[in-house]
Coordinates of C-alpha atoms and ligand atoms in Angstrom, one line a residue:
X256 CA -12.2 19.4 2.9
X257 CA -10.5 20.2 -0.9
X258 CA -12.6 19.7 -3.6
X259 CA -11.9 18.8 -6.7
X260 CA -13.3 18.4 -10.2
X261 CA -12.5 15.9 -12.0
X262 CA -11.2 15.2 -15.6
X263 CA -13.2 13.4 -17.7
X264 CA -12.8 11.5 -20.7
X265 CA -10.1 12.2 -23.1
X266 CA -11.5 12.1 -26.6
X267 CA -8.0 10.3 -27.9
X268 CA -7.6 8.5 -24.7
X269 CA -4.5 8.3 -22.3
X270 CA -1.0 8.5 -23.9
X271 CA 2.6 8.8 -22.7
X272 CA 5.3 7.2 -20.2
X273 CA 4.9 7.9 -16.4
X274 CA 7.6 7.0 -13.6
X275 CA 5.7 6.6 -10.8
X276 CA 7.2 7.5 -7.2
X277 CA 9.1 5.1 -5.1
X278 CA 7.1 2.6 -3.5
X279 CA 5.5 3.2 -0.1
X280 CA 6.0 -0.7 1.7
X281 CA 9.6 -0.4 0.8
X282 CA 10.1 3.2 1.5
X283 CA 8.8 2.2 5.0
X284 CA 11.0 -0.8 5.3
X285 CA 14.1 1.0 3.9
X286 CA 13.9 3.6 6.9
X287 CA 13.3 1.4 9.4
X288 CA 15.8 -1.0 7.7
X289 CA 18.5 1.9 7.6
X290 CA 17.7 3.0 11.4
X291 CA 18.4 -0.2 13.0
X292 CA 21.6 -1.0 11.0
X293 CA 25.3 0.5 11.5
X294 CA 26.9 3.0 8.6
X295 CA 24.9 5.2 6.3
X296 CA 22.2 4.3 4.2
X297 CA 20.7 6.0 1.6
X298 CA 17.4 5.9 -0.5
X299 CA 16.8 6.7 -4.1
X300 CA 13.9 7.4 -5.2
X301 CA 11.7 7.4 -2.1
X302 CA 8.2 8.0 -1.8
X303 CA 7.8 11.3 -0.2
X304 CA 4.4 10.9 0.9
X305 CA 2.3 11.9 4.3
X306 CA 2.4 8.1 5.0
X307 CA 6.3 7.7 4.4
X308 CA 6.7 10.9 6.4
X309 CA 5.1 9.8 9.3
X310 CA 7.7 6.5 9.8
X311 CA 10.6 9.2 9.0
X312 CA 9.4 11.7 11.6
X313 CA 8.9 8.8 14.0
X314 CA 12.4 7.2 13.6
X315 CA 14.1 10.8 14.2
X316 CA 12.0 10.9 17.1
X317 CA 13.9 7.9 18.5
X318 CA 16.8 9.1 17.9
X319 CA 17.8 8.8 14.6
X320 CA 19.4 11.0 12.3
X321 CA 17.7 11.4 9.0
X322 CA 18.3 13.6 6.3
X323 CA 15.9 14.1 3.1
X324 CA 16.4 16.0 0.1
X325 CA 13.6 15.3 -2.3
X326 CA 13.4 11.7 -2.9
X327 CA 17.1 11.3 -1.9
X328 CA 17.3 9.9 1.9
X329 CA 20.0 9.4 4.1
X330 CA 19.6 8.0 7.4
X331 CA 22.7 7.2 10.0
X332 CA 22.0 3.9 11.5
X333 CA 21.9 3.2 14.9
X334 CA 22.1 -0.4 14.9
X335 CA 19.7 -2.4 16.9
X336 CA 20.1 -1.3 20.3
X337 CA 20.7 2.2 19.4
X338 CA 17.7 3.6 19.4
X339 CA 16.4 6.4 22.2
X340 CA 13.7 6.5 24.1
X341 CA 11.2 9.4 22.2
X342 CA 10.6 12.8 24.7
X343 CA 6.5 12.1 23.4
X344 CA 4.5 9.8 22.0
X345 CA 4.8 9.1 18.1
X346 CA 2.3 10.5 16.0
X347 CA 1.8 8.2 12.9
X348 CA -0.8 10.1 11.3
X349 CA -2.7 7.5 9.0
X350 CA 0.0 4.9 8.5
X351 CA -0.6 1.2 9.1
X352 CA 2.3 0.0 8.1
X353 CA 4.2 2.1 10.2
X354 CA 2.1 1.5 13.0
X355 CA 2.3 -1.9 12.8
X356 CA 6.2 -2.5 11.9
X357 CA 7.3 -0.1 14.5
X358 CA 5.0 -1.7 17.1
X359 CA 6.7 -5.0 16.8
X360 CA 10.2 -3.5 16.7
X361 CA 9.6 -1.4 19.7
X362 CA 8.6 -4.4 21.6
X363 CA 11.9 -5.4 21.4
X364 CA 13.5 -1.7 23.2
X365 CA 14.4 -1.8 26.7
X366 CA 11.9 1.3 27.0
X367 CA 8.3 2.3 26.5
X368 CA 6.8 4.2 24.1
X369 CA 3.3 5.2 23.1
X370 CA 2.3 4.9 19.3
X371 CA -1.2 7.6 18.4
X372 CA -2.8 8.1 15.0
X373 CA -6.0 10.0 12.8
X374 CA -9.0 9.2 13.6
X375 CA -9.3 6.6 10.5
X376 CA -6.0 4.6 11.7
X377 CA -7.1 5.2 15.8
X378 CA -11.0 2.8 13.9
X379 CA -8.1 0.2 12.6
X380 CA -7.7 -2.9 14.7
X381 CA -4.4 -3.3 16.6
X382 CA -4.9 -6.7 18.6
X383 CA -3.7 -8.4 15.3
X384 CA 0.3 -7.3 16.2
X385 CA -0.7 -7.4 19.9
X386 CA -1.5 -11.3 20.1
X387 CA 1.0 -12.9 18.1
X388 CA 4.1 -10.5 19.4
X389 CA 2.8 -11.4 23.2
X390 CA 3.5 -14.7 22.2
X391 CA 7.2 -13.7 21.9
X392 CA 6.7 -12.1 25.5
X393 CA 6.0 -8.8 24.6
X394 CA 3.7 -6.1 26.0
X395 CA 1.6 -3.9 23.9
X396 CA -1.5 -2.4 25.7
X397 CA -3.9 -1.0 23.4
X398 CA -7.9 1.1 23.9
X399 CA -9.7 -2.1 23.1
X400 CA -8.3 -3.2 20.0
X401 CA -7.0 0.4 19.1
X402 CA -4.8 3.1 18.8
X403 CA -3.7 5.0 21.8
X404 CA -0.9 2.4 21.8
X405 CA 1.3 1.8 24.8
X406 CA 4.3 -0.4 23.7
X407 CA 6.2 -1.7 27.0
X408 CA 9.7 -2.2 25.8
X409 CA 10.8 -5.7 27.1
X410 CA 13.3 -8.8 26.6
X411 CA 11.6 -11.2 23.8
X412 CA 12.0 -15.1 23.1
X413 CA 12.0 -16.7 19.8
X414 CA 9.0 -19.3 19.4
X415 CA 7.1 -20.2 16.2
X416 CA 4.4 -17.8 16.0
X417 CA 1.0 -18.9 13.7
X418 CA -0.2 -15.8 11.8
X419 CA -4.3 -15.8 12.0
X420 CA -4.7 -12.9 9.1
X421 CA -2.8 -12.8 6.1
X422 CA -1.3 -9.3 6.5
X423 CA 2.7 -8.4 5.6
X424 CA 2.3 -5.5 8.3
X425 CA 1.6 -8.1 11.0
X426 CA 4.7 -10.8 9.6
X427 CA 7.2 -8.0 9.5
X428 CA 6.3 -6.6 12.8
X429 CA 7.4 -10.2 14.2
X430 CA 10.0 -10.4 11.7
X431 CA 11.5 -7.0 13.4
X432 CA 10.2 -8.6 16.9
X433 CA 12.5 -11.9 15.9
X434 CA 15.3 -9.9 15.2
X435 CA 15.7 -9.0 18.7
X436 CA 14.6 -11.8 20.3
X437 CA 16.5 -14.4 22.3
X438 CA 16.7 -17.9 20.1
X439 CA 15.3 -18.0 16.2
X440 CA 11.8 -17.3 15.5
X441 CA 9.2 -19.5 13.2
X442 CA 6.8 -17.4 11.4
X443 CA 3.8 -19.2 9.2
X444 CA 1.4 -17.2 7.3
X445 CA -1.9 -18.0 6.8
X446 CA -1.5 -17.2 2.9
X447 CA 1.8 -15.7 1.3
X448 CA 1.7 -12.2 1.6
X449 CA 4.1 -9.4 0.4
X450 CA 7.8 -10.2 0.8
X451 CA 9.8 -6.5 1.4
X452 CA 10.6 -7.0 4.8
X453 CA 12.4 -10.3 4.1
X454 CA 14.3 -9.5 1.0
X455 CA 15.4 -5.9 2.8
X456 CA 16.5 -7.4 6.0
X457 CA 18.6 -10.3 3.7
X458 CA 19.7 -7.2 1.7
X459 CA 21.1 -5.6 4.8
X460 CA 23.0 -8.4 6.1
X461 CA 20.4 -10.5 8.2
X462 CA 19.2 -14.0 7.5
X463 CA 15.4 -14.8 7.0
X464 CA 14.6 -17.8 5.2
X465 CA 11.1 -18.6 3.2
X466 CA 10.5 -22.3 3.2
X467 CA 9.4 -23.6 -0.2
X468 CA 5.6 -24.1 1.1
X469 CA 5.9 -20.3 0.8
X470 CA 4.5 -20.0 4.4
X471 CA 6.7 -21.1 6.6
X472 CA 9.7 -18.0 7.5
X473 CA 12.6 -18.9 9.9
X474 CA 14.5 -15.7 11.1
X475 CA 18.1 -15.6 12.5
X476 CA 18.9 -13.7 15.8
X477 CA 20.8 -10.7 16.4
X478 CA 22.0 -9.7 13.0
X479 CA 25.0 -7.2 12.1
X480 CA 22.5 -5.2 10.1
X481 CA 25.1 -2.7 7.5
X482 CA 23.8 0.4 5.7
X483 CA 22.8 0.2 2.3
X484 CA 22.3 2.2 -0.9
X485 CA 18.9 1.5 -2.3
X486 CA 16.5 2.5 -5.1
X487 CA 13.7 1.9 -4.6
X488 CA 11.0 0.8 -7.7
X489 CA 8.0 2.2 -8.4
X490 CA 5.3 1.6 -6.8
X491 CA 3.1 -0.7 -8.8
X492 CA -0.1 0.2 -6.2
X493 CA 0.5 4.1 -7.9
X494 CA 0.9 2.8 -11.4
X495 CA -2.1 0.6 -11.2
X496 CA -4.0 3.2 -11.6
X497 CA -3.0 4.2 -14.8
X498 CA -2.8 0.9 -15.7
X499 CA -6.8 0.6 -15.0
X500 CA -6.9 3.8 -16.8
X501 CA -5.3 2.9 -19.7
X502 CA -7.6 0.0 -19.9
X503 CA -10.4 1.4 -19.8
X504 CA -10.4 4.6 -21.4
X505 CA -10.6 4.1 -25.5
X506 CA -7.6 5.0 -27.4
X507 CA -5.6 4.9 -24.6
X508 CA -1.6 3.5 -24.4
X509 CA 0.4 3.9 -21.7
X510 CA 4.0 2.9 -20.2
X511 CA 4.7 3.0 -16.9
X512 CA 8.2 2.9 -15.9
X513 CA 10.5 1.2 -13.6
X514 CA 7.8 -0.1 -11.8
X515 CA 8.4 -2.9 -8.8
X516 CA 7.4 -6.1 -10.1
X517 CA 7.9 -8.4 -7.0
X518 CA 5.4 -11.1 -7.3
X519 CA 3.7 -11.1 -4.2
X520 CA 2.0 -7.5 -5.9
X521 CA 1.5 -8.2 -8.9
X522 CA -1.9 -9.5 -8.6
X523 CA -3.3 -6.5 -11.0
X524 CA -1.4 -7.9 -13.7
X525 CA -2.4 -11.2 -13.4
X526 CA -6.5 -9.6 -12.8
X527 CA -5.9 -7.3 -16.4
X528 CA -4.6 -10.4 -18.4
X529 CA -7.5 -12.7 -16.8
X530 CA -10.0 -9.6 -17.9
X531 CA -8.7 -9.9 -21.5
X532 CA -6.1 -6.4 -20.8
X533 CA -4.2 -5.9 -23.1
X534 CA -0.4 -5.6 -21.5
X535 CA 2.6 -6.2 -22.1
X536 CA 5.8 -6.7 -19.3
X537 CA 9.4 -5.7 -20.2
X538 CA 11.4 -7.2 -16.9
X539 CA 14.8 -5.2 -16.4
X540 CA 17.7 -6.7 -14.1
X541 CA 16.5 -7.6 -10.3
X542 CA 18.2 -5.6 -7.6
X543 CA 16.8 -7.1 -4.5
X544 CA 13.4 -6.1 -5.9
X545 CA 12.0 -7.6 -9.6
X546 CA 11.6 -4.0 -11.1
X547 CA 10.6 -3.4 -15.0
X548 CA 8.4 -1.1 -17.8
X549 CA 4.2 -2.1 -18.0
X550 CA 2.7 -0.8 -21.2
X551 CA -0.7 -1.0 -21.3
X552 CA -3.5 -0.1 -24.4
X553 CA -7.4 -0.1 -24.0
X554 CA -8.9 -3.2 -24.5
X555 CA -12.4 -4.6 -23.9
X556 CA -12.6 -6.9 -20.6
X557 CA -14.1 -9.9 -19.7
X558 CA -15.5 -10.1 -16.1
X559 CA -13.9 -12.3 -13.4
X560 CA -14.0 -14.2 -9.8
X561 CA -11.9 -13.9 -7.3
X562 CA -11.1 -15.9 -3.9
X563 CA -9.3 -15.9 -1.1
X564 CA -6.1 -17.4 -2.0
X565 CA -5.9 -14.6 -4.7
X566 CA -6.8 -11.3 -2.2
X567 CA -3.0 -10.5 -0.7
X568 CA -1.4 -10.2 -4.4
X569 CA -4.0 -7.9 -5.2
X570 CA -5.2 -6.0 -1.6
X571 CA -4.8 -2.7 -2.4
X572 CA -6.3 -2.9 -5.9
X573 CA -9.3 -4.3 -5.5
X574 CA -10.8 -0.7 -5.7
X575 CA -9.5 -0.8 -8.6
X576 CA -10.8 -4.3 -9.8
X577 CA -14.3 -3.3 -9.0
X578 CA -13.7 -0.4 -11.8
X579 CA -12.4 -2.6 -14.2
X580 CA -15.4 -5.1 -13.3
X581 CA -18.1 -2.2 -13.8
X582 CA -16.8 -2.3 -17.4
X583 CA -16.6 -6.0 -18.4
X584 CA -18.6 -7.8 -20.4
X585 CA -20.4 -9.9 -17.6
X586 CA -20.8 -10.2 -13.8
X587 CA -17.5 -10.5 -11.8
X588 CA -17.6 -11.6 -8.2
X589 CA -15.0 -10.8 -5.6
X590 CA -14.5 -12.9 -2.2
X591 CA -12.9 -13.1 0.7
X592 CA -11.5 -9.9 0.8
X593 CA -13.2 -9.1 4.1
X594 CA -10.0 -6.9 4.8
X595 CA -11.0 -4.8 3.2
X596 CA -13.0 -3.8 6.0
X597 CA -10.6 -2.4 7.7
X598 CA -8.6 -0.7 5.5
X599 CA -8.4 3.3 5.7
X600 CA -12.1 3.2 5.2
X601 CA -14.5 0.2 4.8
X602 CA -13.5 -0.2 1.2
X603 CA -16.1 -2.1 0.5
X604 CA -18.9 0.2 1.7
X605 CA -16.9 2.7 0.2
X606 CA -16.5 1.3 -3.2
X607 CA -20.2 0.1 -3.4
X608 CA -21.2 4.0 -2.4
X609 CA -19.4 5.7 -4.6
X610 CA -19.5 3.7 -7.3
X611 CA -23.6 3.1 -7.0
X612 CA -23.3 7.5 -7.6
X613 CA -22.0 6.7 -11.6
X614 CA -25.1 4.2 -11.6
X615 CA -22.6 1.0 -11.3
X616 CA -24.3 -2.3 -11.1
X617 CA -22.7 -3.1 -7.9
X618 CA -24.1 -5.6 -4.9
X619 CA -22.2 -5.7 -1.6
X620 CA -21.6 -9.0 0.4
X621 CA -19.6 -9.2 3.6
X622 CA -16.4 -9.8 2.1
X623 CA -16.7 -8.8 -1.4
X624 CA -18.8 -7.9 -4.0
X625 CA -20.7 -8.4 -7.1
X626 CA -20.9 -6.2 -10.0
X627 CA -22.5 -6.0 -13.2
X628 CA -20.2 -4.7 -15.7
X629 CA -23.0 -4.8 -18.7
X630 CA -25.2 -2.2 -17.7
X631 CA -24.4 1.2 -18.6
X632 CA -23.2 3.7 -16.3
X633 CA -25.6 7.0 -15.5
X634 CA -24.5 9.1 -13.0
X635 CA -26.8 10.0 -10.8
X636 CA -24.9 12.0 -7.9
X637 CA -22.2 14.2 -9.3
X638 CA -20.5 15.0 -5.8
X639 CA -18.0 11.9 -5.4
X640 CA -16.5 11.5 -2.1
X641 CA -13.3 9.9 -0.6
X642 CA -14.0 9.5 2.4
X643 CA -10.6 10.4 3.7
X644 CA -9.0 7.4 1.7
X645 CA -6.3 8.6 -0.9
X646 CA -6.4 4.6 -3.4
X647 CA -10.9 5.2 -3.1
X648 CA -9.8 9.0 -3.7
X649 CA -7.8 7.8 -7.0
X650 CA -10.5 5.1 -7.9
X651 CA -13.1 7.7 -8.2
X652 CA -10.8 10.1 -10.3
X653 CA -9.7 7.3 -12.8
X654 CA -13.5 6.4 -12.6
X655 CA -14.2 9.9 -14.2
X656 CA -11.9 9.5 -17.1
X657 CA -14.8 7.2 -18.8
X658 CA -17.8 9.9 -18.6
X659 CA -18.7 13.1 -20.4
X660 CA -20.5 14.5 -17.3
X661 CA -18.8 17.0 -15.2
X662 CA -18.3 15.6 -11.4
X663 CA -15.9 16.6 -8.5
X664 CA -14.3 14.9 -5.6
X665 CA -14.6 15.5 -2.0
X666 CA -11.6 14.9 0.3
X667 CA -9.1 15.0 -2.9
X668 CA -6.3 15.9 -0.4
X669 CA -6.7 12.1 1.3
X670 CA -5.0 11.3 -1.8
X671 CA -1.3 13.0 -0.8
X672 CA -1.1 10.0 1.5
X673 CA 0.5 7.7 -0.6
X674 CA 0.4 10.1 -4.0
X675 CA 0.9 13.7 -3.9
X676 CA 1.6 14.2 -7.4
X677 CA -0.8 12.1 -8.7
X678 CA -3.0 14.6 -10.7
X679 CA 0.3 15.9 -12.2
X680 CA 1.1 13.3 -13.5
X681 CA -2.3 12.3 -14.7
X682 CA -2.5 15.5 -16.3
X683 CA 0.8 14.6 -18.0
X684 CA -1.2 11.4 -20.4
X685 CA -3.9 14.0 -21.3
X686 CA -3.7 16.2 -24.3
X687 CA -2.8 19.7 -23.3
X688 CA -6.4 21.1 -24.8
X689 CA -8.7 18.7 -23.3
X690 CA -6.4 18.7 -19.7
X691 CA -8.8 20.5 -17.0
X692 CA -5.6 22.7 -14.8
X693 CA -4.7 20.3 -11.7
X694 CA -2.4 22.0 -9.3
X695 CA -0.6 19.2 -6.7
X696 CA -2.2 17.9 -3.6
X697 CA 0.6 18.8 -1.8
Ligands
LIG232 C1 1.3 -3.2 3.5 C2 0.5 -4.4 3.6 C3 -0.9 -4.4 3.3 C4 -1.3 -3.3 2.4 C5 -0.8 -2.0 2.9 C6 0.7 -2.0 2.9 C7 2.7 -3.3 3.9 O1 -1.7 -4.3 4.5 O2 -2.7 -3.2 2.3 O3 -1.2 -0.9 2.0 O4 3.5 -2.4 3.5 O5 3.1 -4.2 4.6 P1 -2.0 -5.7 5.4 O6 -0.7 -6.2 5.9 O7 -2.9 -5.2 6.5 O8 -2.6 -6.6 4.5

């Protein structure tokens, strides 16, 4: 387990421009995208992360020829019935979305293939793709609701399939189901979730079509799928956590650039402005993908609520929420964000731990929690932990930036999941005297 300490708090603050790497959902979706249409396609600026690896490494392991140079990605397509039938089973390492999206286009293979993880993504339940992709007559046989995966390769039929979690890894795995199926597929969500499977398979020739309720997704059959040249944005889950540092930190301004602004993820922004954050949005053209600059200067926040109906825009921030939170004004209160349970950890054990160790004001409920942002923070464990999960990993070192007292982090090296150059570029907003040395994660 790498340990790491931790930079604390600038006396001048955070200041500079960051371009963040590509984003991870649409680095997943461009591959798998790419592999199931004909011709080349090739990927700008893509996240080159463990997560991102895992999909790539699985995708030539079915056949596909896939080239990578850096960020630069180029992937021959082998349409949709071109794929092979892989000589072992497909380690995905800790990747949900790739489990997931490849689990609902394998469904659709005329073989069999077995789909294995860590031992955080083989705790993650599975029965959420299994059930609604049966529907479409596919097989999936899982180890109770879990990884070891078998995935029995079959003929599906379109049919109107009713979502029972709002999750954008369970739509586009019946999205990539539909695809294949025989007759159009219906797809209603439970609440809107993000949209990059849609607007890359439209992108690439198909035809899915959102409904104005928002919810409702109809997806044409058998698609010519043709390769594409994408770039793909930044990813606003890696700038957010400069943009809560930013925030937070006195004296700070920052600018993130070319950062993916599509609106189903842009819940952050929305949180920061309802907190009082002080940010400003510069939108640049939209290729396929809202993309744009965030600049961002420390401000003092106001605490907030949050419901269900505003969880999906924000699901992978809400780490990050509970730090803004612990320094508002007030009490916020977050709910229904019970999925959050079964993220890469229990983030909301894990964010009430760790964030109880800097003397947070910080209740837990079952699918939220409640923090006290008035009272001042004391640390009182200086050993800050992971737990294996690279966005509570990045919390905790964003966390550090407000105190004076020296702390480290267990399991830094969670962290290259989805951001292996995070503390470079981190290090890159502090000024070179105060800036502790922070060598890659790689
Ligand atoms: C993702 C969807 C979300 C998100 C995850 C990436 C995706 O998960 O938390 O980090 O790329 O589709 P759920 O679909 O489980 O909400």
């Amino acid at each position: 387990m790498k340990q790491r300490r931790l930079q604390n708090r600038p006396t001048t603050g955070l200041h500079g421009t960051l371009t963040v790497p590509g984003d991870k959902s649409i680095s997943h979706r461009g591959l798998i995208l790419g592999a199931i249409s004909t011709g080349t396609t090739r990927l700008t600026h893509f996240l080159p992360a463990a997560d991102c690896l895992s999909t790539l490494n699985a995708l030539r392991a079915l056949g596909v020829p896939i080239k990578r140079q850096g960020t630069t990605v180029t992937i021959t397509g082998r349409g949709l019935t071109g794929l092979r039938p892989p000589h072992q089973a497909l380690d995905l390492g800790n990747a949900g979305t790739a489990t997931r999206l490849l689990a609902g286009l394998l469904a659709g293979q005329p073989f069999d293939t077995q789909l294995v993880g860590d031992g955080s993504l083989s705790r993650r339940p599975m029965d959420r793709v299994r059930t609604p992709l049966a529907t479409m007559g596919a097989t999936l046989e899982l180890t109770g609701n879990h990884l070891p995966l078998w995935v029995r390769g079959r003929r599906l039929t379109g049919t109107t399939v009713h979502l029972k979690v709002a999750s954008a890894q369970v739509k586009s795995a019946v999205i990539l189901a539909a695809l294949q199926a025989t007759g159009p597929s219906t797809i209603v969500e439970k609440l809107p979730t993000r949209d990059h499977t849609e607007r890359l398979v439209n992108a690439f020739g198909g035809q899915v079509v959102m409904a104005l309720d928002r919810r409702t997704i109809t997806v044409a059959l058998h698609p010519t799928l043709r390769g594409q040249n994408l770039t793909i944005p930044g990813d606003l889950s890696s700038a957010a956590f400069f943009i809560t540092a930013a925030s937070i930190v006195p004296g700070s301004r920052v600018t993130l650039k070319n950062v993916g602004l599509n609106p189903t993820r842009t819940g952050i922004l929305s949180v920061l402005r309802r907190m009082g954050g002080k940010i400003s949005v510069h939108h640049h053209g939209q290729v396929g993908e809202p993309l744009g600059d965030v600049t961002v200067t420390a401000a003092p926040l106001r605490p907030l609520t949050l419901t269900a109906n505003d969880i999906p825009a924000v699901i992978d921030e809400l780490p990050l929420v509970a730090l803004l939170a612990a320094t508002a004004n007030g009490i916020s209160e977050i709910s229904g964000a019970q999925e959050l349970r079964v993220k890469e950890t229990d983030r909301i054990a894990t964010i009430v731990t760790e964030l109880k160790k800097l003397g947070v004001a910080i209740t837990e409920k079952p699918d939220g929690f409640i923090i006290d942002g008035r009272q001042s923070w004391r640390v009182r464990a200086t050993q800050l932990d992971s737990h294996g999960d690279h966005r509570i990993g990045m919390m905790l070192a964003v966390a550090a930036l407000r105190l004076s007292t020296p702390v480290t982090l267990t399991g830094a090296d969670a962290i290259g999941i989805s951001y292996p150059t995070f503390f470079d570029d981190l290090a890159r907003l502090v000024p070179v005297k105060e800036a502790l040395y922070v060598a890659s994660v790689n």
